[in-house]
Tab-separated table of C-alpha atoms in Angstrom:
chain	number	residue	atom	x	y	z
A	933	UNK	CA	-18.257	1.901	6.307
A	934	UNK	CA	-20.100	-1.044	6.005
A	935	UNK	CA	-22.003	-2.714	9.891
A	936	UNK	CA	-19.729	-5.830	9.422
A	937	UNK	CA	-16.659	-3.772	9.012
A	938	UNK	CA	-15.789	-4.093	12.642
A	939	UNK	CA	-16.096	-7.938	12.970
A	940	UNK	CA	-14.869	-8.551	9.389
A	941	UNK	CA	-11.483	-9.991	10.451
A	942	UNK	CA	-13.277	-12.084	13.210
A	943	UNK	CA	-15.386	-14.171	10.675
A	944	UNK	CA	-13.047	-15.463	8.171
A	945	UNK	CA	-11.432	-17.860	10.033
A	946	UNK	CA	-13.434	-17.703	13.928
A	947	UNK	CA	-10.845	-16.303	15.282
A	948	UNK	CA	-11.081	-14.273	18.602
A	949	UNK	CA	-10.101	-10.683	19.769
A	950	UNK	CA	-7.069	-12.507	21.693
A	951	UNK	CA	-5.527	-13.464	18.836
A	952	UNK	CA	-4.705	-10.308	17.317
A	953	UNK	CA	-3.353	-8.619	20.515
A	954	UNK	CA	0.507	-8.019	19.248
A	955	UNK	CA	3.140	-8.569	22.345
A	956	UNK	CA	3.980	-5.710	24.496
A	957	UNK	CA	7.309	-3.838	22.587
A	958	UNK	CA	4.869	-3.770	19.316
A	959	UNK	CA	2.567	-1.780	21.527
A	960	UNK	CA	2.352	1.550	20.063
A	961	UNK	CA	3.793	4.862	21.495
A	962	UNK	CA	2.922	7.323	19.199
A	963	UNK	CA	-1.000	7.494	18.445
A	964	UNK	CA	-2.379	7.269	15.210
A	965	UNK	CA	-3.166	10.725	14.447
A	966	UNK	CA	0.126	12.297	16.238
A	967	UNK	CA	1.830	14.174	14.186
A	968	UNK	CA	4.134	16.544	15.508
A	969	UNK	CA	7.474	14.556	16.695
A	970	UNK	CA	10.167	14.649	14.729
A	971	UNK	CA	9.622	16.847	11.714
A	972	UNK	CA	7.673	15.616	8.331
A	973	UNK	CA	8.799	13.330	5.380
A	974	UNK	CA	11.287	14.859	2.748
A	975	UNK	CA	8.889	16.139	-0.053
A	976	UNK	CA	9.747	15.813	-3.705
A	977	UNK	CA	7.744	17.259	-6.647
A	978	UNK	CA	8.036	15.755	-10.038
A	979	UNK	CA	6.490	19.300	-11.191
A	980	UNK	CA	8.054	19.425	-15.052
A	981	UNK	CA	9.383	23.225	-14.336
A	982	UNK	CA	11.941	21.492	-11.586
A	983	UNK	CA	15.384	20.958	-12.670
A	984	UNK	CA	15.737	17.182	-12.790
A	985	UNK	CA	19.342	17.155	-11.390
A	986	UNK	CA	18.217	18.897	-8.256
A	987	UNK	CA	15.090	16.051	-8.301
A	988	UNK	CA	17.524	13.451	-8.179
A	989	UNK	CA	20.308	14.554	-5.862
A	990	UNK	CA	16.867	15.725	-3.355
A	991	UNK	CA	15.811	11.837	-3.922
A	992	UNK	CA	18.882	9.968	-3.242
A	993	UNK	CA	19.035	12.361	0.381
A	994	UNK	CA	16.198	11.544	1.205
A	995	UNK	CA	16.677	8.385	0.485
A	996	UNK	CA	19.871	8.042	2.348
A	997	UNK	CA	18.447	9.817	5.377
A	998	UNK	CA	15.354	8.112	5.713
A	999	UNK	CA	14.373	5.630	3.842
A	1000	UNK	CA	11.463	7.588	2.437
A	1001	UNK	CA	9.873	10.633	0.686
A	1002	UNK	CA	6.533	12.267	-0.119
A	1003	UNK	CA	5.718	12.337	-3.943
A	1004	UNK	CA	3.836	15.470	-5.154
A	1005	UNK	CA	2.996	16.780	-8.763
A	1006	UNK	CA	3.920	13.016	-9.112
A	1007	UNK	CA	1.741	13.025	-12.656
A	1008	UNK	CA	-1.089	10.550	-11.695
A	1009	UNK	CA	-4.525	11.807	-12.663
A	1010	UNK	CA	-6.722	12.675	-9.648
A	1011	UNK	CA	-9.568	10.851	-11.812
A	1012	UNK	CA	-7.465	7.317	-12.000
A	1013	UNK	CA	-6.797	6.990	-8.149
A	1014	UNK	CA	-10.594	8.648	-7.637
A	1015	UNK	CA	-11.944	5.810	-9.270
A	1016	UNK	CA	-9.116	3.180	-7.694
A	1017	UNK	CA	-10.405	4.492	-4.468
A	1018	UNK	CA	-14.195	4.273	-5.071
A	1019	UNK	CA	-14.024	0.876	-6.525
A	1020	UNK	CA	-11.653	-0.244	-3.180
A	1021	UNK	CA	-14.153	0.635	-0.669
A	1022	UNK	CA	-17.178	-0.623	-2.491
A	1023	UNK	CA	-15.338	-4.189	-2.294
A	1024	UNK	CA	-14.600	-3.777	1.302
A	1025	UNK	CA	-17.757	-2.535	1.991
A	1026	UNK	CA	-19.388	-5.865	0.808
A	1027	UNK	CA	-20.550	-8.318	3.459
A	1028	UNK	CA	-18.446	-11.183	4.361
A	1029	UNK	CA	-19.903	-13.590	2.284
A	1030	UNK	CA	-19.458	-11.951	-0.835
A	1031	UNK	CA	-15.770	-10.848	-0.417
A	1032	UNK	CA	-14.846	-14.536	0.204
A	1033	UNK	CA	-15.745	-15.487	-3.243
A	1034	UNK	CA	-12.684	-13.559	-4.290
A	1035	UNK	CA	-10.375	-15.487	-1.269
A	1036	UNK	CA	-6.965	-16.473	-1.444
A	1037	UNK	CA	-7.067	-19.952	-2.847
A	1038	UNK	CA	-4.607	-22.704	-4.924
A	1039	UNK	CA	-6.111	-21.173	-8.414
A	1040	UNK	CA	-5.685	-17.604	-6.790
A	1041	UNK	CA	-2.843	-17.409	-4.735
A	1042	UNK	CA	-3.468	-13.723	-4.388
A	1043	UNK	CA	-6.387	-12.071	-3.994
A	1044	UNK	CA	-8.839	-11.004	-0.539
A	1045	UNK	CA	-8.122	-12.222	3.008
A	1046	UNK	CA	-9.279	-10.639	6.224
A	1047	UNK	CA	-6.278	-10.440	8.283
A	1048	UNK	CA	-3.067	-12.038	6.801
A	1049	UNK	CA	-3.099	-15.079	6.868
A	1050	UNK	CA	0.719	-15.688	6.694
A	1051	UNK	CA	1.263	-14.637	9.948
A	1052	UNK	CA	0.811	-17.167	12.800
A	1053	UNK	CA	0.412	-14.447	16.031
A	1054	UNK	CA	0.481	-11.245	16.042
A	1055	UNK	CA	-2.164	-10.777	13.560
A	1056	UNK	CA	-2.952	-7.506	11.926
A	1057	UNK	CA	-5.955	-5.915	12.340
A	1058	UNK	CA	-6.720	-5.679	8.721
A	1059	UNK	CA	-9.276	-7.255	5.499
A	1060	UNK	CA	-6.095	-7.227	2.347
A	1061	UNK	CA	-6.669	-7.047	-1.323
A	1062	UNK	CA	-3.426	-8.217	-2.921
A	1063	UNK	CA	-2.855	-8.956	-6.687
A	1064	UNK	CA	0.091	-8.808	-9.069
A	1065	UNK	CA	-0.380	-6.339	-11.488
A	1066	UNK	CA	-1.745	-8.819	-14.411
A	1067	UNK	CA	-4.882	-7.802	-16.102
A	1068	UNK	CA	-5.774	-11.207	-16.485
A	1069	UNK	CA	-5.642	-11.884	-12.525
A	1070	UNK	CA	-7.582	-8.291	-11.808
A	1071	UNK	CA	-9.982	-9.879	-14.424
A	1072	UNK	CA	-10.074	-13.306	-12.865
A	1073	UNK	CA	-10.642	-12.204	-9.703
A	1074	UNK	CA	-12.952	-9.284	-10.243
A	1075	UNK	CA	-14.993	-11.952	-12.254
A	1076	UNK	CA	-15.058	-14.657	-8.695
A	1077	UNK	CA	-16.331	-11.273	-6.587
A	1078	UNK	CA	-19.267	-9.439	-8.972
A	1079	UNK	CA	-19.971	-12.826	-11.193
A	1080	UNK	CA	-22.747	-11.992	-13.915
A	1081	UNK	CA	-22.873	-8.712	-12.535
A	1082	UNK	CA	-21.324	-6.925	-15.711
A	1083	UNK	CA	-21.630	-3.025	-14.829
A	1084	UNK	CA	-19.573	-3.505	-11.456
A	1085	UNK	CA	-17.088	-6.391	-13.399
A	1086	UNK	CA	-16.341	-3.649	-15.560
A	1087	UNK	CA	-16.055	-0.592	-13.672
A	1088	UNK	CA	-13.802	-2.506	-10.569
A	1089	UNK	CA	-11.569	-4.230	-13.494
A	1090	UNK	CA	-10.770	-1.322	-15.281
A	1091	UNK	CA	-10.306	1.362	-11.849
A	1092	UNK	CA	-7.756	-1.216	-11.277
A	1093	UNK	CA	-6.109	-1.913	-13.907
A	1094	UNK	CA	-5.777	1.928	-14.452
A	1095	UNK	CA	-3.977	2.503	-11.519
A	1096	UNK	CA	-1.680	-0.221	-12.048
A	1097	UNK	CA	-0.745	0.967	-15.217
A	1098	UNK	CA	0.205	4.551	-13.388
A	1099	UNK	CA	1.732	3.117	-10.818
A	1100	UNK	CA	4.047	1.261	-12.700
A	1101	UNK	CA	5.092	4.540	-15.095
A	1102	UNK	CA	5.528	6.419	-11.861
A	1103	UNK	CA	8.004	3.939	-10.807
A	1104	UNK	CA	9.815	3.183	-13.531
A	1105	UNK	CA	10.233	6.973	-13.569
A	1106	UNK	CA	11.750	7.194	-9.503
A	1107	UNK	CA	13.924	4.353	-10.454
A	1108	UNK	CA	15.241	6.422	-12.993
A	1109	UNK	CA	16.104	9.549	-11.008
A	1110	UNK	CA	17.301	7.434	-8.150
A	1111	UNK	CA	19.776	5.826	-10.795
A	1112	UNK	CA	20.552	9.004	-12.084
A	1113	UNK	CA	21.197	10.849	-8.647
A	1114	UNK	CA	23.547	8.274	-7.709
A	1115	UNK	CA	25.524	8.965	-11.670
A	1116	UNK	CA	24.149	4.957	-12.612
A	1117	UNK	CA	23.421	4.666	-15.775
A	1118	UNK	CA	19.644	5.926	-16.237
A	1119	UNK	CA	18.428	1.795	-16.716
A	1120	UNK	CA	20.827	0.669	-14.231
A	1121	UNK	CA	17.407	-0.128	-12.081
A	1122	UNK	CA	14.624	-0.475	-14.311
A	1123	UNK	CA	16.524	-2.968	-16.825
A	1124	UNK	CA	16.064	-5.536	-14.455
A	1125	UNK	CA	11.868	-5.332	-14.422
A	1126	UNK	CA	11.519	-6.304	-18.056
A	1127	UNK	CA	9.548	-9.189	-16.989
A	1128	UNK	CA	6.057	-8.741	-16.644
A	1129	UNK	CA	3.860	-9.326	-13.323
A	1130	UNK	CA	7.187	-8.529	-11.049
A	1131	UNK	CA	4.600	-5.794	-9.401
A	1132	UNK	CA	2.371	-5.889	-7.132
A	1133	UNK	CA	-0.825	-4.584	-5.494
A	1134	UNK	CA	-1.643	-4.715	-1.781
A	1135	UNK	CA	-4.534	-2.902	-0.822
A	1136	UNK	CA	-5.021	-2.592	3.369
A	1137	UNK	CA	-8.400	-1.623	5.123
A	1138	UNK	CA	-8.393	-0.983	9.067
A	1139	UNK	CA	-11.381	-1.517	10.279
A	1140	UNK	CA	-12.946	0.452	13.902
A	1141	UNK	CA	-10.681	-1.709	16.177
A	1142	UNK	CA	-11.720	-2.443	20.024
A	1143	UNK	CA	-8.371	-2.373	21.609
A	1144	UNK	CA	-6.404	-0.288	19.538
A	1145	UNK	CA	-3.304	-0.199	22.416
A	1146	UNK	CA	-2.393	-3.777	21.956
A	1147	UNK	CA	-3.875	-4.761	18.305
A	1148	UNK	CA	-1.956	-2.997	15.262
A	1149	UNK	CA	-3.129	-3.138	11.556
A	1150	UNK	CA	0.131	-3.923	10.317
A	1151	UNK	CA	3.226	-3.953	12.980
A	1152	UNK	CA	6.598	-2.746	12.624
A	1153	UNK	CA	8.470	-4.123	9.200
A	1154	UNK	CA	10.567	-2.879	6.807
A	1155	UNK	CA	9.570	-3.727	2.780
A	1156	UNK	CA	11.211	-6.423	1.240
A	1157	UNK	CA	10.533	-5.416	-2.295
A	1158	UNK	CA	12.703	-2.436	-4.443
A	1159	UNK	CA	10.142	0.514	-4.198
A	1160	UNK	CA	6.574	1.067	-2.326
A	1161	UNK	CA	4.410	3.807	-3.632
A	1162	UNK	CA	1.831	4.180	-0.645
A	1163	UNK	CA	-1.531	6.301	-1.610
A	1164	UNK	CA	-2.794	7.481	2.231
A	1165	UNK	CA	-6.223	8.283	3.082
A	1166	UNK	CA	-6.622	10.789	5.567
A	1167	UNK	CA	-6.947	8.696	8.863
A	1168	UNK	CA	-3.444	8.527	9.796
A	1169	UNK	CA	-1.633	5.540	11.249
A	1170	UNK	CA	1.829	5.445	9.102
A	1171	UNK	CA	4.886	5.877	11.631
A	1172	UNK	CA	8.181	6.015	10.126
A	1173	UNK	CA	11.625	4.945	12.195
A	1174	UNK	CA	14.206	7.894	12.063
A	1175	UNK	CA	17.716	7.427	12.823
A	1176	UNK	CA	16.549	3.831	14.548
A	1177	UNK	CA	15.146	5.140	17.574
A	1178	UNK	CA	12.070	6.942	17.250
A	1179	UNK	CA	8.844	6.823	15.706
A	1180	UNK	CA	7.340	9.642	13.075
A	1181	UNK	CA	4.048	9.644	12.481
A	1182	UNK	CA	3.524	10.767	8.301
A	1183	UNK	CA	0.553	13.807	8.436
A	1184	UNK	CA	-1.720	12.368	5.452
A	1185	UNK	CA	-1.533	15.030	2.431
A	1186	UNK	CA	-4.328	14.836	0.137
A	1187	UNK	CA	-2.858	13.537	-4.072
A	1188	UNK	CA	0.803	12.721	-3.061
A	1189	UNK	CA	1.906	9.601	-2.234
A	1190	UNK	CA	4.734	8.426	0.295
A	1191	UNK	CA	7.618	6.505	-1.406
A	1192	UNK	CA	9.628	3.747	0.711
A	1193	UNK	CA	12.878	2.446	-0.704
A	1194	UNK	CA	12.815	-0.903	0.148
A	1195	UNK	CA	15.233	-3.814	1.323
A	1196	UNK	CA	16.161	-4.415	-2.051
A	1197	UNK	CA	17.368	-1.559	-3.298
A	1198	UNK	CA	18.657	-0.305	-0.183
């Protein structure tokens, strides 16, 4: 991790430490790297030998139960989210003045921010990469961060792109065993995404925090969008809600990937 990790979200905008301390209910109660309340996430294996009508039914359960599932044998190559990884850090592990060449701006709406700066208080303890999953906007902005530098243009454009491409298979592919565990017709979901760009990227780094009882990389929410596919590292920090009243923190499992049905399709 890079020295200017820690104060990264303190230089973008000159904020100070008091502005990211969340009010007390958002305080957390279970610690990061608690794991053992509540059981684990349902898991689901996309492992070809599995009989897809058991997939499905397993899906919509889990589904209906909690909101979410783990994703294993999920059929993304080890080598595509590897590199997707690599290429991640190396941008957050550039200093300051670098990263903001790639800022959120009126000719990229999307793109790096330390913190978010959509939210007024409360802010979350994180530096964001978000994009829509265009080539032409991974391009665009990959170009604004690395310039002439062609090697690392190349190599972060493509790690990117990549993994977008995977991404999107892999959910195209849930949406179709969710439709078909609840007897939809198999496009009953996924005929409604015909239109290009309606995915998106978010990429979150948490930085060594000095208060981490009152400041929160990303507070309580729910996802407004149909499906989040959620690639961990192995920190810890993801808490899910079960039956509305108690928090579950999600034990980091190297290659699978935690699935949240969002508002949408809920």
């Amino acid at each position: 991790m890079s020295a200017n990790a820690h104060d990264s979200v303190l230089l973008q905008s000159n904020l100070g430490i008091e502005d990211f301390v969340w009010d007390v209910e958002e305080w957390p109660s279970v610690k990061h790297d608690d794991f053992s309340g509540g059981g684990d996430l349902p898991v689901i294996s996309l492992n070809a030998g599995e009989d897809i009508e058991v997939i499905s039914k397993k899906m919509v359960e889990a589904s209906e139960e909690w909101g979410f599932f783990r994703l294993v044998n999920h059929g993304v190559s080890r080598e595509v989210i590897e590199r997707f990884e690599e290429q991640c850090m190396g941008l957050f592990d550039l200093p300051m003045t670098h990263k903001m060449k790639g800022c959120r701006s009126n000719s990229l709406p999307l793109g790096y921010s330390a913190s978010n700066p959509d939210y007024v208080q409360n802010l979350p303890w994180a530096e964001i990469l978000q994009l829509l999953q265009s080539p032409q906007q991974v391009l665009e902005f990959s170009r604004k961060i690395w310039g002439d530098q062609e090697q690392h243009h190349k190599l972060f454009s493509q790690a990117l792109i990549d993994y977008m491409s995977a991404l999107e298979n892999l959910g195209i592919k849930l949406l179709q065993l969710l439709a078909r565990g609840l007897h939809l017709p198999t496009d009953f979901f996924t005929r409604h995404f015909q239109e290009k760009e309606s995915n998106m990227l978010r990429v979150n780094r948490y930085p060594p925090c000095p208060d981490p009882q009152k400041i929160l990389g990303l507070g309580s929410h729910t996802d407004p969008h149909t499906l989040t596919i959620l690639l961990q590292d192995q920190v810890g920090g993801l808490q899910v809600l079960k039956d509305d009243r108690c928090w579950v923190g999600v034990r980091p499992i190297p290659n699978s990937f935690v699935v949240n049905t969002g508002d949408t399709l809920q």
